[in-house]
Coordinates of N, CA, C and O in Angstrom, one line a residue:
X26 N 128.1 26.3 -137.1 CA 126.8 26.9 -136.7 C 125.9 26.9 -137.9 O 126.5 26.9 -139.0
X27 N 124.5 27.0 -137.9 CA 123.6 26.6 -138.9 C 122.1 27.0 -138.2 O 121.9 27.2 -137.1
X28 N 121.3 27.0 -139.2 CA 120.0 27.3 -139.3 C 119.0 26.4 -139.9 O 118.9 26.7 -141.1
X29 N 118.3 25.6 -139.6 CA 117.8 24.7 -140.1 C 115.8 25.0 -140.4 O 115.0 24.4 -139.6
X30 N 115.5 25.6 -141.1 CA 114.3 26.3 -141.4 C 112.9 25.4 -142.7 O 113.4 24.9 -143.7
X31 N 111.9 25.3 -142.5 CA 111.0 24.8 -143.3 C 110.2 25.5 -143.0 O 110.0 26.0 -141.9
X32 N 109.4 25.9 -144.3 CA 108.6 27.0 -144.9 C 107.6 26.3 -145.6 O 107.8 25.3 -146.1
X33 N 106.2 27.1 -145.7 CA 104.9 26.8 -147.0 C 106.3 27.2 -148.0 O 107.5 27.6 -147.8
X34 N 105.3 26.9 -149.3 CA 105.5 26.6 -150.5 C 106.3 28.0 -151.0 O 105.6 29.0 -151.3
X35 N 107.9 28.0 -151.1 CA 108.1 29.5 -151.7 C 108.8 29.4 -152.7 O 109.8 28.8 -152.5
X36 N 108.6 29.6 -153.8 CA 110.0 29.0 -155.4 C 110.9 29.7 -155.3 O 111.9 29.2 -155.9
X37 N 111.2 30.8 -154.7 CA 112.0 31.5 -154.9 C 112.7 32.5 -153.8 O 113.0 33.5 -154.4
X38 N 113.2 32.5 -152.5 CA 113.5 33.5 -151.5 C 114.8 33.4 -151.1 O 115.6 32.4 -151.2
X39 N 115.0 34.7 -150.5 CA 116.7 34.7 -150.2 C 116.1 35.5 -148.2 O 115.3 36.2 -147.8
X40 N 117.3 34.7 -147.4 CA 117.0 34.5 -146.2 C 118.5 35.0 -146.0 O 119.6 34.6 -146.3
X41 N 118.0 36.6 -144.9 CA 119.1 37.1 -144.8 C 119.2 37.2 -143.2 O 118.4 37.8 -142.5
X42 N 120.3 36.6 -142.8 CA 120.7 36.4 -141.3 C 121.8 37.3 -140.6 O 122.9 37.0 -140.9
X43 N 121.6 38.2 -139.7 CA 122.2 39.0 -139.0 C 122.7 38.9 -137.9 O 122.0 39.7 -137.2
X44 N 123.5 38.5 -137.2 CA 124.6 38.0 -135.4 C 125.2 39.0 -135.4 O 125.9 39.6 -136.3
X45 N 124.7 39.2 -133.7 CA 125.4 40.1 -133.2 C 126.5 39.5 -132.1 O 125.9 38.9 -131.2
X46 N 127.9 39.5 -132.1 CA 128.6 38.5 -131.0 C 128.7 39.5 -129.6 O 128.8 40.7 -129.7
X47 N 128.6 38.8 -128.5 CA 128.5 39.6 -127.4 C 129.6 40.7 -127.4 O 130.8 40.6 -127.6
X48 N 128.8 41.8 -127.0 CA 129.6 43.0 -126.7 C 129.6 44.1 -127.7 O 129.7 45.3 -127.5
X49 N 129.3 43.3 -129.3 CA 129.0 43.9 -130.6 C 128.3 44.6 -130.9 O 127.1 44.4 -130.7
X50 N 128.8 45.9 -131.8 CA 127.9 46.9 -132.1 C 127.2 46.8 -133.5 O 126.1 47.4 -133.8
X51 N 128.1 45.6 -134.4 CA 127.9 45.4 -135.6 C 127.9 43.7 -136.0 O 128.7 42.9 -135.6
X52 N 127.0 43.6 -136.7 CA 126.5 42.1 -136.7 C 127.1 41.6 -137.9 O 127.3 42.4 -138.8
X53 N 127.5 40.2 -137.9 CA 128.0 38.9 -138.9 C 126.7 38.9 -140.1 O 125.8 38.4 -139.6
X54 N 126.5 39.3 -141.1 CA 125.9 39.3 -142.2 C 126.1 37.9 -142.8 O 127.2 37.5 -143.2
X55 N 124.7 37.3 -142.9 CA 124.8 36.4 -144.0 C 123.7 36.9 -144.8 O 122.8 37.8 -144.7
X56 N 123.9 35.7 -146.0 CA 122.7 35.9 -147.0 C 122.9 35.0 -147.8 O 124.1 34.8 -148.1
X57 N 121.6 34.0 -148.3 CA 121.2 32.9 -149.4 C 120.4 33.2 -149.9 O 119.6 34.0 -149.2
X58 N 120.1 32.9 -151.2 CA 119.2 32.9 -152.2 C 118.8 31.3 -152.2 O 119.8 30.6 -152.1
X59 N 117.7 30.8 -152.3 CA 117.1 29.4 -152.5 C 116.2 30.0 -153.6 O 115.6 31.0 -153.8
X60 N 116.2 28.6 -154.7 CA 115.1 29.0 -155.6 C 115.0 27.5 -156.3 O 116.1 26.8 -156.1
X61 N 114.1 26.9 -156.9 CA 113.4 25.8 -157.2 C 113.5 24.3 -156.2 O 113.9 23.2 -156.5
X62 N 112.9 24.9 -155.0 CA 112.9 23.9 -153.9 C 111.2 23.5 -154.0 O 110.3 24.2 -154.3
X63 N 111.3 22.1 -153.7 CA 109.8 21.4 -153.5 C 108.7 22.3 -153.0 O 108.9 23.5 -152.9
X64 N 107.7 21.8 -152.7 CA 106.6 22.5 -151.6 C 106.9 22.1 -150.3 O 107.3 21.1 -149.8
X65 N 106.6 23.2 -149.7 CA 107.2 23.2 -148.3 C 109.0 22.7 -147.9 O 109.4 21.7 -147.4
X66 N 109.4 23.6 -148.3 CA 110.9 24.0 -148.6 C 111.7 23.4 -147.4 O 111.3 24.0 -146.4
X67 N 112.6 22.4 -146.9 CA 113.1 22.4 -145.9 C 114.8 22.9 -146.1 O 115.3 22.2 -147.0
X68 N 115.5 23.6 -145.8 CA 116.9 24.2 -146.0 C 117.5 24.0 -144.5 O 117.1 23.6 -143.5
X69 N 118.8 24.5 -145.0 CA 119.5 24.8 -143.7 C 121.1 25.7 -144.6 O 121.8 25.5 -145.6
X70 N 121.1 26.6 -143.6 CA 122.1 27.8 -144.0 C 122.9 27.8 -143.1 O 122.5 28.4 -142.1
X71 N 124.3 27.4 -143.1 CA 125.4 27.5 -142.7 C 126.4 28.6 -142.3 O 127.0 29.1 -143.2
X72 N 126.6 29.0 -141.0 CA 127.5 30.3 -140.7 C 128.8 30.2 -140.4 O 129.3 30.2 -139.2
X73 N 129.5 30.3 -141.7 CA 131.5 30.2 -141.2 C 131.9 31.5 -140.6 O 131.9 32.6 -141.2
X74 N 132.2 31.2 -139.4 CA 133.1 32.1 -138.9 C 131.8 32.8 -138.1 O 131.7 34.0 -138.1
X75 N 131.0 32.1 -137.7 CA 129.7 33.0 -136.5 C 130.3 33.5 -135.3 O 131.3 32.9 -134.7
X76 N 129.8 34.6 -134.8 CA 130.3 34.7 -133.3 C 129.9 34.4 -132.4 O 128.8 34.9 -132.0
X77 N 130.5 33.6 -131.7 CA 129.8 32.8 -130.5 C 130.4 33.4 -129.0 O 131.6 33.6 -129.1
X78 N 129.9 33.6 -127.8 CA 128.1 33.4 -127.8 C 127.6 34.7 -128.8 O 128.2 35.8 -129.0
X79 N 126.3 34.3 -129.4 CA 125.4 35.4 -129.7 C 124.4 36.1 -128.7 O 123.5 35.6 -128.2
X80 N 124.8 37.1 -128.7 CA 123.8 38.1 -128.3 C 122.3 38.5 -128.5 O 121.3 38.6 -127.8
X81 N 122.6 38.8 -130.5 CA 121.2 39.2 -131.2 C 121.3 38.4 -132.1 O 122.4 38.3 -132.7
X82 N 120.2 37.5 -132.5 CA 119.9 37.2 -134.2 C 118.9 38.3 -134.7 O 118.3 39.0 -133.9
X83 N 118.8 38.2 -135.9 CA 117.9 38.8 -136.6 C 117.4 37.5 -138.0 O 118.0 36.5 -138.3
X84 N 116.5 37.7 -138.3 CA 116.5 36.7 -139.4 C 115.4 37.2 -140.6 O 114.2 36.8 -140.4
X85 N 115.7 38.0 -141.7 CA 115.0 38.6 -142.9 C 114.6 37.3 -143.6 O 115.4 36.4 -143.7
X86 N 113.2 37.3 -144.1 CA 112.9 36.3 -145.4 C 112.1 37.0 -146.5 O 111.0 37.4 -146.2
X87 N 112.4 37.2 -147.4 CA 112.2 38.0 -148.4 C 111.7 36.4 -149.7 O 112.4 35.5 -150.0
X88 N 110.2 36.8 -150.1 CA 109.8 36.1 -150.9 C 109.9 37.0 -152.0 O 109.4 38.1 -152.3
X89 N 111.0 36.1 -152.9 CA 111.4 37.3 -154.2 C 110.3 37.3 -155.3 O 110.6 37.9 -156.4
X90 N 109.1 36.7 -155.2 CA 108.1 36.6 -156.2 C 106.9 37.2 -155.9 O 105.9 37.1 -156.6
X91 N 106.9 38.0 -154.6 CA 106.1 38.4 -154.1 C 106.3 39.9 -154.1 O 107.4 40.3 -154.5
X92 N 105.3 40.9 -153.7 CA 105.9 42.3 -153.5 C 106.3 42.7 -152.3 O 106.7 41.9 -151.5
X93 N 106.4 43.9 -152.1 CA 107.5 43.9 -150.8 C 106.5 43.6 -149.5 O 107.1 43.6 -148.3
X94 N 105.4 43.4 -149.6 CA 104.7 42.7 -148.4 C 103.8 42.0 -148.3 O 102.6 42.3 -148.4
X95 N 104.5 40.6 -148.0 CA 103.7 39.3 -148.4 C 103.5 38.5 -147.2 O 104.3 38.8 -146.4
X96 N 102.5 37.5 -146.9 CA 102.6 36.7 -146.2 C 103.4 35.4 -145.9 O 102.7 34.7 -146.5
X97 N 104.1 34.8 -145.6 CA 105.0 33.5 -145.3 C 104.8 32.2 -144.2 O 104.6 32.4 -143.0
X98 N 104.8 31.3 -144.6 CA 104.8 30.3 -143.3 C 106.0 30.1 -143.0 O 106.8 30.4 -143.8
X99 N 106.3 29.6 -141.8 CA 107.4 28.8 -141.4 C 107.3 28.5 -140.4 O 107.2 29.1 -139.3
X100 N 107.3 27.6 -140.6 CA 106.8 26.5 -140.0 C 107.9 25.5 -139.0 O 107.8 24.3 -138.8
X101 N 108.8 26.4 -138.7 CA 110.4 25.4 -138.5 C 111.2 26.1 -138.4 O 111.4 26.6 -139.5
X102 N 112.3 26.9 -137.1 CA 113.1 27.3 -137.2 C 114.1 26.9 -136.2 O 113.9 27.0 -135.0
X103 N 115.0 26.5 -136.5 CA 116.2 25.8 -135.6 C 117.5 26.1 -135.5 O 118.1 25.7 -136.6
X104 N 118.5 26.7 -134.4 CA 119.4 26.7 -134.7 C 120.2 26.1 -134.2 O 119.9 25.8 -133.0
X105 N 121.7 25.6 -134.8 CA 122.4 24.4 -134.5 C 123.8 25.1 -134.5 O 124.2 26.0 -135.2
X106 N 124.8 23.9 -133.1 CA 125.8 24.2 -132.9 C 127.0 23.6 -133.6 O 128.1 24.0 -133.3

């Protein structure tokens, strides 16, 4: 399972992904840090051990060069089995 995401121009952010597996009260935590990616960032973040089916995602993007409330593009969000 994976996430496949492109964003405007960010040097520096950590993308925190939260699953909830059906029936669950408490969600599968991920988290990446990305930092000196091109302009307009294309990534993709990998989930070992996801729980399938999901219920809830959540998905945090925190621009770490920014203050705690900034604007973001994204321009791309995909998720894969």
């Amino acid at each position: 399972h994976s996430l496949a995401a492109v964003f405007g121009a960010m040097e520096d952010f950590t993308m925190t992904v939260r699953i909830w597996g059906a029936g669950s009260d408490e969600p599968v935590v991920y988290e990446q840090n990305f930092k000196g990616l091109p302009a307009d960032p294309d990534i993709e973040m990998l989930f070992a051990d996801a729980p399938s089916p999901a219920a809830k995602v959540r998905v945090e993007i925190k621009n770490n060069l920014a203050g705690d409330r900034t604007n973001l593009h994204v321009r791309e969000l995909s998720f894969h089995e």
